[in-house]
XYZ file of C-alpha atoms in Angstrom:
667
model
C 105.252 5.429 109.858
C 105.666 2.109 111.736
C 108.737 -0.122 111.507
C 106.971 -2.655 109.277
C 106.163 -0.011 106.622
C 109.716 1.337 106.768
C 111.084 -2.167 106.186
C 108.655 -2.748 103.323
C 109.748 0.463 101.590
C 113.422 -0.479 102.040
C 112.762 -3.905 100.545
C 110.977 -2.366 97.535
C 113.995 -0.152 96.931
C 116.387 -3.100 97.311
C 114.523 -5.505 95.052
C 114.702 -2.952 92.210
C 118.517 -2.999 92.307
C 119.176 -6.744 92.192
C 121.386 -8.281 89.492
C 121.738 -11.889 88.382
C 124.708 -13.749 86.863
C 124.269 -17.133 85.145
C 126.275 -20.347 85.101
C 125.536 -23.984 84.209
C 127.504 -26.760 85.893
C 126.793 -30.464 86.490
C 123.326 -30.274 84.897
C 122.322 -27.390 87.167
C 121.540 -23.758 86.442
C 123.181 -21.474 89.010
C 121.798 -17.949 89.407
C 124.050 -15.688 91.484
C 122.125 -12.729 92.898
C 123.802 -9.522 94.052
C 122.667 -6.146 95.487
C 120.008 -7.704 97.706
C 121.196 -6.312 101.012
C 121.218 -8.239 104.278
C 117.554 -8.138 105.253
C 116.461 -11.279 107.180
C 113.640 -12.192 104.771
C 112.937 -15.215 102.593
C 114.317 -14.710 99.086
C 113.518 -16.707 95.946
C 114.258 -16.778 92.221
C 111.368 -17.783 89.989
C 111.465 -19.125 86.421
C 107.993 -18.735 84.937
C 106.826 -20.353 81.711
C 105.416 -17.496 79.664
C 102.770 -19.579 77.881
C 101.371 -21.805 80.647
C 102.088 -19.679 83.721
C 103.667 -22.662 85.509
C 106.878 -21.889 87.346
C 109.885 -23.188 89.252
C 110.818 -21.567 92.552
C 114.333 -21.708 93.963
C 115.309 -20.385 97.383
C 118.230 -17.953 97.470
C 120.879 -19.120 99.908
C 124.348 -17.565 100.200
C 123.518 -15.377 97.215
C 122.671 -18.313 94.922
C 119.572 -20.042 93.607
C 119.932 -23.441 91.897
C 117.638 -25.153 89.365
C 118.086 -28.674 87.935
C 118.025 -28.706 84.136
C 115.848 -31.818 84.306
C 113.187 -29.787 86.143
C 113.446 -27.035 83.530
C 113.011 -29.594 80.729
C 109.942 -30.968 82.476
C 108.479 -27.477 82.880
C 108.987 -26.479 79.260
C 110.820 -28.223 76.420
C 110.267 -25.453 73.898
C 109.405 -21.895 74.887
C 110.316 -18.934 77.071
C 111.032 -18.715 80.775
C 110.933 -15.281 82.422
C 113.111 -14.613 85.468
C 111.711 -12.986 88.625
C 112.943 -12.345 92.134
C 110.529 -12.702 95.042
C 110.922 -11.588 98.666
C 108.624 -12.678 101.467
C 108.123 -10.245 104.334
C 105.641 -11.536 106.918
C 102.559 -12.365 104.811
C 103.508 -10.063 101.903
C 105.335 -11.141 98.759
C 107.268 -8.623 96.661
C 107.936 -9.795 93.113
C 110.039 -8.060 90.467
C 111.214 -8.963 86.955
C 114.975 -9.406 86.758
C 116.692 -6.795 84.607
C 119.025 -8.101 81.910
C 122.633 -7.144 82.621
C 125.678 -7.221 80.363
C 127.066 -10.087 82.448
C 124.337 -12.279 80.949
C 125.224 -11.359 77.364
C 126.052 -14.415 75.280
C 125.012 -17.123 77.736
C 124.264 -20.333 75.842
C 124.304 -23.864 77.263
C 123.526 -27.321 75.889
C 122.867 -30.483 77.873
C 123.760 -33.620 75.896
C 121.985 -35.836 78.419
C 118.692 -33.973 78.020
C 119.199 -32.640 74.458
C 118.222 -29.319 76.024
C 119.419 -25.922 74.858
C 119.200 -23.019 77.302
C 119.943 -19.495 76.124
C 119.556 -16.141 77.882
C 118.154 -13.135 76.059
C 117.104 -9.570 76.688
C 113.385 -8.856 76.268
C 112.151 -5.755 74.463
C 111.599 -4.143 77.859
C 115.120 -4.954 79.030
C 114.399 -7.968 81.265
C 116.121 -11.349 81.577
C 114.460 -14.365 79.974
C 115.567 -17.794 78.780
C 114.875 -19.486 75.473
C 114.431 -23.221 76.133
C 114.441 -25.758 73.330
C 114.840 -29.510 73.268
C 116.570 -30.716 70.110
C 119.644 -32.628 69.052
C 121.404 -29.871 67.082
C 123.306 -26.776 68.119
C 124.836 -24.170 65.844
C 127.468 -21.455 65.974
C 128.688 -18.849 63.518
C 132.425 -18.225 63.139
C 132.769 -15.716 60.281
C 130.658 -13.197 58.373
C 132.162 -10.780 55.861
C 131.206 -8.651 52.861
C 131.644 -9.805 49.284
C 130.578 -6.731 47.322
C 126.831 -6.282 47.940
C 126.653 -9.924 49.081
C 127.967 -11.593 52.214
C 129.926 -14.710 53.095
C 129.270 -16.805 56.173
C 130.737 -19.869 57.767
C 129.971 -21.824 60.904
C 129.192 -25.250 62.244
C 126.340 -27.473 63.424
C 126.882 -30.067 66.133
C 124.678 -33.188 66.275
C 124.235 -35.006 69.592
C 122.233 -38.029 68.414
C 122.120 -40.417 65.463
C 118.362 -40.036 65.197
C 118.696 -38.180 61.869
C 121.071 -38.554 58.945
C 121.865 -35.026 57.734
C 121.541 -34.629 53.976
C 121.208 -30.878 53.402
C 121.939 -27.585 55.207
C 120.058 -24.474 54.096
C 119.881 -20.800 54.961
C 116.287 -19.534 54.734
C 115.572 -15.781 54.448
C 112.037 -14.838 55.586
C 110.661 -11.322 55.233
C 108.996 -10.187 58.453
C 105.965 -8.293 57.157
C 104.681 -10.746 54.528
C 106.571 -14.012 55.221
C 108.030 -14.257 51.712
C 110.904 -16.733 51.860
C 113.956 -17.677 49.801
C 116.390 -20.535 50.399
C 120.152 -20.934 49.943
C 121.870 -24.313 49.933
C 124.995 -24.339 52.139
C 128.163 -26.252 51.312
C 129.251 -28.413 54.245
C 131.817 -30.982 55.320
C 131.186 -33.562 58.059
C 133.815 -34.086 60.761
C 132.640 -36.700 63.287
C 129.441 -35.188 64.783
C 130.050 -31.691 63.364
C 128.993 -30.189 60.043
C 131.254 -27.313 58.937
C 129.418 -25.053 56.491
C 130.229 -22.013 54.359
C 128.553 -20.093 51.542
C 128.384 -16.747 49.713
C 124.813 -15.444 50.022
C 123.807 -13.700 46.780
C 121.425 -10.860 47.633
C 120.109 -10.540 44.080
C 118.036 -13.646 44.795
C 115.885 -11.440 47.059
C 115.875 -8.518 44.634
C 112.229 -8.581 43.577
C 111.160 -8.470 47.239
C 113.751 -5.986 48.553
C 111.314 -3.176 49.253
C 112.669 -0.153 51.086
C 112.960 -0.789 54.830
C 112.000 -4.438 54.513
C 113.591 -6.650 57.165
C 114.491 -10.307 56.862
C 115.291 -13.004 59.416
C 117.712 -15.829 58.604
C 116.987 -19.416 59.668
C 119.308 -22.426 59.586
C 117.408 -25.436 58.262
C 118.462 -29.107 58.153
C 116.913 -31.833 56.008
C 117.392 -35.582 56.372
C 117.751 -38.197 53.610
C 113.981 -38.209 53.036
C 114.115 -34.415 52.539
C 112.168 -33.914 55.777
C 112.952 -30.792 57.797
C 114.389 -32.092 61.086
C 115.693 -28.756 62.396
C 114.867 -25.110 61.746
C 115.967 -22.243 63.996
C 117.007 -18.629 63.714
C 120.703 -18.325 62.949
C 122.177 -18.051 66.438
C 124.777 -15.306 66.874
C 125.208 -15.782 70.619
C 128.889 -15.557 71.465
C 129.899 -14.364 67.977
C 131.295 -11.190 69.493
C 130.706 -8.862 72.443
C 127.521 -6.887 71.793
C 127.809 -4.688 74.878
C 127.960 -1.775 72.416
C 124.651 -1.583 70.561
C 126.286 -0.303 67.371
C 128.408 -3.473 67.125
C 125.244 -5.347 66.183
C 125.535 -3.825 62.696
C 128.029 -6.336 61.299
C 127.987 -5.274 57.636
C 126.686 -2.255 55.722
C 126.976 -3.242 52.066
C 126.294 -0.742 49.291
C 123.519 -1.987 47.033
C 122.647 0.035 43.913
C 122.487 3.842 43.961
C 121.792 5.209 47.440
C 120.765 1.962 49.132
C 122.354 -0.382 51.632
C 121.916 -3.981 52.708
C 122.575 -4.119 56.450
C 123.507 -7.450 58.048
C 122.906 -7.204 61.784
C 122.282 -9.137 64.985
C 118.875 -8.688 66.606
C 118.571 -7.511 70.168
C 117.157 -10.094 72.538
C 117.131 -13.252 70.436
C 120.713 -12.586 69.213
C 119.795 -13.867 65.751
C 121.017 -12.925 62.268
C 118.903 -10.572 60.149
C 119.179 -8.111 57.272
C 117.604 -4.757 56.528
C 117.287 -3.028 53.148
C 117.319 0.747 53.526
C 118.831 3.996 52.246
C 122.024 5.689 53.424
C 120.220 8.430 55.336
C 118.046 6.088 57.389
C 120.958 3.775 58.130
C 123.095 6.650 59.399
C 120.292 7.811 61.699
C 119.676 4.305 63.025
C 123.370 3.614 63.560
C 123.755 6.873 65.488
C 120.778 5.907 67.674
C 122.491 2.581 68.395
C 125.615 4.464 69.479
C 123.416 6.664 71.635
C 121.843 3.625 73.290
C 125.323 2.413 74.253
C 125.953 5.742 75.980
C 122.505 5.633 77.594
C 123.117 2.122 78.966
C 126.558 3.055 80.276
C 125.261 6.125 82.104
C 122.397 4.098 83.594
C 124.856 1.587 85.007
C 127.435 4.058 86.296
C 125.475 7.096 87.518
C 122.496 7.586 89.840
C 119.349 9.162 88.467
C 119.004 12.917 89.042
C 115.719 13.294 90.911
C 115.583 17.018 90.140
C 116.191 16.902 86.388
C 113.383 17.182 83.777
C 113.976 16.319 80.101
C 111.682 17.928 77.476
C 111.228 17.082 73.806
C 108.652 18.192 71.241
C 108.254 16.660 67.783
C 111.539 14.724 67.909
C 113.486 17.807 68.989
C 112.560 19.795 65.877
C 110.641 22.562 67.647
C 109.988 24.408 70.894
C 106.257 23.854 70.915
C 103.275 21.777 71.907
C 102.277 20.513 75.308
C 105.907 20.116 76.492
C 106.513 23.840 75.863
C 103.471 24.962 77.836
C 104.204 22.625 80.746
C 107.758 23.987 80.774
C 106.644 27.616 80.748
C 104.200 26.981 83.585
C 107.061 25.478 85.611
C 109.198 28.557 84.871
C 106.439 31.021 85.727
C 105.806 29.292 89.045
C 109.375 29.050 90.283
C 110.070 25.366 89.716
C 113.393 26.330 88.095
C 114.726 27.145 91.573
C 114.316 23.465 92.464
C 114.588 21.559 89.187
C 117.152 21.503 86.382
C 115.634 21.616 82.878
C 116.999 19.959 79.726
C 115.529 20.570 76.256
C 116.078 18.450 73.162
C 115.989 21.195 70.537
C 117.608 21.731 67.125
C 116.097 25.108 66.256
C 117.468 28.644 66.427
C 115.143 30.243 68.965
C 116.485 31.377 72.327
C 114.583 29.355 74.904
C 113.467 31.077 78.100
C 114.796 29.934 81.459
C 118.306 29.092 80.226
C 117.828 25.287 80.043
C 120.528 22.817 79.054
C 120.005 22.283 75.300
C 120.927 18.993 73.622
C 120.725 17.760 70.037
C 119.084 14.428 69.217
C 121.985 13.586 66.918
C 124.672 14.020 69.595
C 125.963 12.018 72.552
C 124.886 14.508 75.235
C 121.268 13.813 74.332
C 121.564 10.232 75.580
C 123.608 11.196 78.648
C 121.020 13.670 79.891
C 118.137 11.387 78.947
C 119.673 8.653 81.119
C 120.271 11.049 84.027
C 116.843 12.729 84.073
C 114.146 11.416 86.387
C 111.317 13.102 84.463
C 110.721 12.725 80.721
C 108.180 14.895 78.898
C 107.556 14.203 75.196
C 104.745 14.464 72.651
C 105.903 11.696 70.278
C 108.541 9.041 70.995
C 112.080 8.708 72.322
C 114.742 6.674 70.470
C 115.361 4.563 73.598
C 112.545 2.105 74.365
C 113.521 1.567 77.984
C 113.736 3.663 81.091
C 115.428 3.453 84.447
C 113.878 2.415 87.705
C 112.535 5.666 89.127
C 111.899 7.396 85.789
C 108.587 9.226 85.457
C 107.484 9.566 81.819
C 104.736 12.069 80.928
C 103.512 11.432 77.383
C 101.603 14.582 76.405
C 100.662 13.463 72.849
C 99.851 16.086 70.224
C 96.215 16.212 69.275
C 92.780 14.662 69.322
C 92.630 11.859 66.731
C 90.444 11.959 63.648
C 92.691 9.490 61.795
C 93.083 5.997 63.183
C 96.036 5.384 65.496
C 98.231 2.485 66.545
C 96.438 -0.834 66.750
C 93.269 0.709 65.292
C 94.983 1.134 61.889
C 93.893 -1.581 59.477
C 95.375 -0.259 56.213
C 99.010 -1.206 55.507
C 101.499 1.664 55.540
C 104.347 3.239 57.553
C 102.104 4.109 60.510
C 100.936 0.506 60.805
C 104.537 -0.692 60.583
C 105.596 1.810 63.270
C 102.927 0.900 65.787
C 105.131 -1.744 67.412
C 107.533 1.057 68.380
C 104.681 3.021 69.927
C 103.536 -0.056 71.793
C 107.019 -0.560 73.263
C 107.232 3.128 74.094
C 103.818 3.170 75.743
C 104.930 0.472 78.214
C 107.170 3.192 79.675
C 104.535 5.933 79.957
C 103.437 6.742 83.495
C 100.980 9.471 82.504
C 99.225 10.087 79.195
C 97.432 13.374 78.496
C 94.087 13.519 76.697
C 92.070 16.596 75.737
C 88.707 14.856 76.180
C 87.027 11.558 77.048
C 86.808 10.645 73.353
C 90.633 10.710 73.125
C 91.004 8.807 76.376
C 88.933 5.906 75.066
C 90.864 5.751 71.785
C 94.280 5.975 73.486
C 93.436 3.138 75.849
C 92.582 0.885 72.914
C 94.981 2.055 70.182
C 98.054 2.110 72.452
C 96.875 -0.732 74.711
C 97.512 1.645 77.592
C 96.319 0.771 81.079
C 97.998 3.358 83.321
C 96.757 6.841 84.212
C 95.265 9.034 81.503
C 94.841 12.652 82.607
C 91.733 14.154 80.994
C 92.267 17.824 81.856
C 92.582 19.330 78.381
C 95.919 20.131 76.764
C 98.435 22.606 78.239
C 98.963 23.992 74.730
C 95.270 24.947 74.573
C 95.539 27.126 77.679
C 96.480 30.016 75.360
C 92.874 30.289 74.134
C 91.679 31.134 77.646
C 94.264 33.660 78.823
C 93.325 37.259 79.602
C 96.170 38.663 77.485
C 95.094 36.831 74.324
C 94.502 39.948 72.184
C 97.810 41.475 73.202
C 99.607 38.264 72.226
C 97.871 38.226 68.816
C 99.162 41.729 68.076
C 102.679 40.738 69.161
C 102.707 37.666 66.940
C 101.445 39.596 63.899
C 104.087 42.232 64.451
C 106.828 39.609 64.764
C 105.735 38.013 61.469
C 105.240 41.350 59.631
C 101.552 40.684 59.041
C 99.509 43.911 58.689
C 97.159 44.317 61.630
C 94.232 45.151 59.311
C 94.516 41.890 57.351
C 92.720 38.743 58.350
C 94.609 35.462 58.473
C 93.785 32.125 56.859
C 95.804 29.143 58.063
C 96.123 26.115 55.768
C 97.364 23.172 57.856
C 96.952 19.820 56.050
C 98.306 16.504 57.267
C 100.746 14.269 55.396
C 99.726 11.296 53.273
C 100.999 7.885 54.348
C 101.054 6.856 50.666
C 103.168 9.790 49.414
C 106.590 8.536 50.460
C 109.942 8.938 48.746
C 112.007 6.844 51.112
C 112.197 6.126 54.838
C 110.052 8.702 56.643
C 110.476 11.379 53.948
C 107.185 12.380 52.355
C 106.122 14.569 49.474
C 103.058 16.801 49.262
C 101.437 18.807 46.485
C 99.458 21.908 47.487
C 96.070 21.555 45.774
C 95.320 25.287 45.876
C 96.072 27.641 42.977
C 98.175 30.094 44.967
C 98.264 32.695 42.207
C 94.475 32.718 41.984
C 94.263 33.057 45.754
C 96.736 35.960 45.651
C 94.763 37.726 42.933
C 91.328 37.331 44.539
C 92.017 37.509 48.294
C 95.469 39.110 48.612
C 94.118 42.544 49.585
C 92.093 41.274 52.531
C 93.795 38.094 53.698
C 97.190 36.614 54.413
C 97.387 32.887 53.715
C 99.728 30.993 56.028
C 100.850 27.582 54.821
C 101.685 25.194 57.620
C 102.782 21.794 56.313
C 103.109 18.741 58.582
C 106.610 18.350 60.052
C 107.199 15.253 57.878
C 106.710 17.244 54.644
C 107.733 20.783 55.622
C 110.879 20.695 53.464
C 108.922 20.079 50.247
C 107.298 23.524 49.798
C 108.770 26.364 47.683
C 107.132 29.811 47.272
C 107.917 32.680 44.917
C 107.757 35.955 46.943
C 107.164 38.081 43.825
C 104.046 36.079 42.916
C 102.839 35.234 46.397
C 103.249 38.393 48.481
C 100.228 37.574 50.671
C 101.205 33.936 51.162
C 103.672 32.915 53.860
C 105.216 29.503 54.454
C 105.436 29.031 58.210
C 105.846 25.253 58.160
C 108.964 25.568 60.288
C 107.545 28.113 62.704
C 107.992 26.396 66.039
C 104.627 26.895 67.688
C 101.409 26.356 65.738
C 99.489 27.445 68.843
C 100.577 31.036 68.199
C 99.346 30.734 64.606
C 95.972 29.473 65.855
C 95.616 32.554 68.044
C 95.842 35.047 65.192
C 94.008 32.919 62.594
C 90.507 33.941 61.441
C 89.788 30.909 59.214
C 91.352 27.466 59.428
C 91.613 25.229 56.355
C 92.626 21.646 57.039
C 91.821 18.133 55.873
C 92.344 15.137 58.170
C 94.774 16.742 60.563
C 93.818 16.850 64.237
C 94.531 20.600 64.315
C 90.825 21.453 64.046
C 90.096 19.902 67.453
C 92.475 22.388 69.062
C 91.467 25.311 66.859
C 87.807 24.770 67.791
C 88.672 26.350 71.155
C 88.860 29.656 69.236
C 85.201 29.301 68.063
C 86.272 30.615 64.618
C 85.295 29.010 61.269
C 86.881 25.801 59.964
C 86.880 24.526 56.364
C 87.731 20.903 55.554
C 89.464 20.666 52.175
C 89.256 16.893 51.553
C 89.983 16.535 47.847
C 91.087 12.879 48.290
C 88.518 11.927 50.921
C 87.501 8.498 49.595
C 91.091 7.404 48.946
C 92.245 8.517 52.389
C 89.276 6.922 54.126
C 89.472 3.563 52.357
C 93.115 3.047 51.430
C 95.415 5.311 53.458
C 94.417 5.506 57.095
C 90.692 5.596 57.913
C 88.721 7.763 60.361
C 87.101 7.585 63.764
C 84.412 10.179 62.963
C 82.015 10.658 60.084
C 83.399 13.807 58.459
C 80.039 14.795 56.975
C 77.995 14.246 60.112
C 80.341 15.111 62.974
C 82.615 17.983 61.910
C 82.005 21.695 62.663
C 82.431 22.884 59.075
C 81.840 21.939 55.431
C 83.748 19.142 53.688
C 84.969 20.573 50.371
C 86.183 18.408 47.485
C 87.711 20.838 45.003
C 89.263 24.260 44.806
C 86.122 25.944 43.478
C 84.162 24.836 46.545
C 86.985 25.988 48.814
C 87.268 29.477 47.309
C 83.491 29.885 47.339
C 83.428 29.023 51.053
C 86.056 31.707 51.756
C 84.040 34.297 49.792
C 80.943 33.407 51.816
C 82.541 32.664 55.169
C 79.804 34.442 57.162
C 77.172 32.231 55.523
C 79.261 29.149 56.429
C 79.509 30.337 60.047
C 75.764 30.741 60.304
C 75.055 27.397 58.647
C 77.354 25.484 61.027
C 76.681 27.510 64.162
C 74.666 24.826 65.948
C 76.895 21.929 64.899
C 79.985 23.919 65.944
C 78.500 24.520 69.385
C 77.757 20.810 69.813
C 81.290 19.953 68.682
C 82.892 22.296 71.230
C 80.746 20.848 73.988
C 81.775 17.309 73.042
C 85.515 17.803 72.480
C 86.586 21.042 74.173
C 84.465 21.238 77.314
C 87.247 20.286 79.745
C 89.504 23.089 78.473
C 89.581 25.855 81.078
C 93.083 27.327 80.700
C 94.296 25.359 83.731
C 95.663 22.209 82.074
C 99.382 22.932 82.585
C 98.708 23.751 86.232
C 96.832 20.481 86.799
C 99.561 18.395 85.130
C 102.365 19.998 87.130
C 100.552 19.777 90.442
C 99.863 16.086 89.815
C 103.351 15.071 88.715
C 105.832 17.377 90.446
C 106.206 17.909 94.158
C 106.983 21.600 94.409
C 108.506 22.714 97.703
């Protein structure tokens, strides 16, 4: 490698570590840059207008870059400026977004000469940006406290021009998802150019719109003598207190009827005032995640990343299963444990092979090890929507989609509301696994994902192509006390977005007469019930009535259940794409097909034209299909073959190997 390439690599490493501190003095913005090394190259700070793309460029000299506020006002009088650092090395420019640091927390400046407000904030991806706004009012909050389920606030507005005569101050609450708004008049007293305000905010005014998990933003609004709105901005909490600890953003947690809470909190990034109506359980979980983020941030700042540590999580730490499990076991079988340290997020009772470090999602160690690990492997989502420089995130996902995902969802519901979290998370993914080209195309669109998608099948599907498959089936049946002479039917439905009883808890009613099944099929079959992980706590069986029916909703690895299953019954779950690798019959029990299609989620495929089995609408049709399963197999033989060719053709039993050889450098 020549000297120029060595220098370029050193500069890339250096630019990733830079930090910026902010100060305004004499109508100038001073950016102090540290951790840039002593390389003799041209160095610049750039402030780029997010909307227009225009920018200001300031040379870094003696560790400082200076911008005149007048130039900033000319560039943008109302909008967002993103901060970058740029290094010039010969003819090459290296540019990098500036990471937000705690030293920038609470920066807020106002120029009376320019009527220009400049405020730093942390973007959703953890970078430094500035909110620029030209107006003649500034605001600050001095006190917020609980008054029963309500809250009291006081603060002040400063006016820097006589252009308007202030007649009324209002607090406006606007609900984020539907823009419903309610106003509160604020009592105020004028002292020279300041307006001191205070008010008890009665939450019952919002009562008819306080749906569970609704979130509201608060705006301060000013009207003049003609009742015209001359100022309206989010309530600014910058400088109210030190928010270096994420959990400190939750200012109040007021009890509100039964098991509910009204949370008054400060948003991350914009540092504005908001409220959230939720239940006790969801608040506790969210608050604990905030505490975890504080630990995560602290570890990131104080400790180097461990380049030989791999962090695994499957289904939010609830099971040892899925693609993460099969990648992990490939690494173990091929000696990677001699070089890498493994960490598993796992809350179950199984003894995991390989003696990994085990952490619980609800505890502090989870966030410590997540911050330390270079490699992240997950099949859903982490609670921290940022990663460190040098992190490699392998998102394995967990199925081939029949139901619409992410930004493809058009029907309102919890999945549509959650897609913003998946979008933020997907900005961190370095690799995304897909079982086929069909999935790849959907993932690119639904997650707005532009990095590498590995279309090599799923590691979890390797089990269908192993030489010891029959031996493993016998072992699994023995472990579960299933007679070897009985065939197995697996019922694995999905959850319904519309059957919710609070937060992400969902109910589900089994639409099969279990006693009739026991009476008619109990001698020949065992029926395994496998509910979705969101509804697995809702099912109760009576062993005396249902001796041939087993609830294995909490059995860690559905892949093992696939192996020994002779007939799969599902509805809209993606499980049938994976099970099709077995070439065994599939029945689609879609008793609420039209409702699900039109009002709950919607589909990518035509269930009647594209699926490798019959779509059944009631229990009589389902039981008849089981009685005549050989006829069903013959009827769908050709369509099944076409389906496997379309969606399973890249599965060869080598997926885990291909993933590991691509991502990990094994010595």
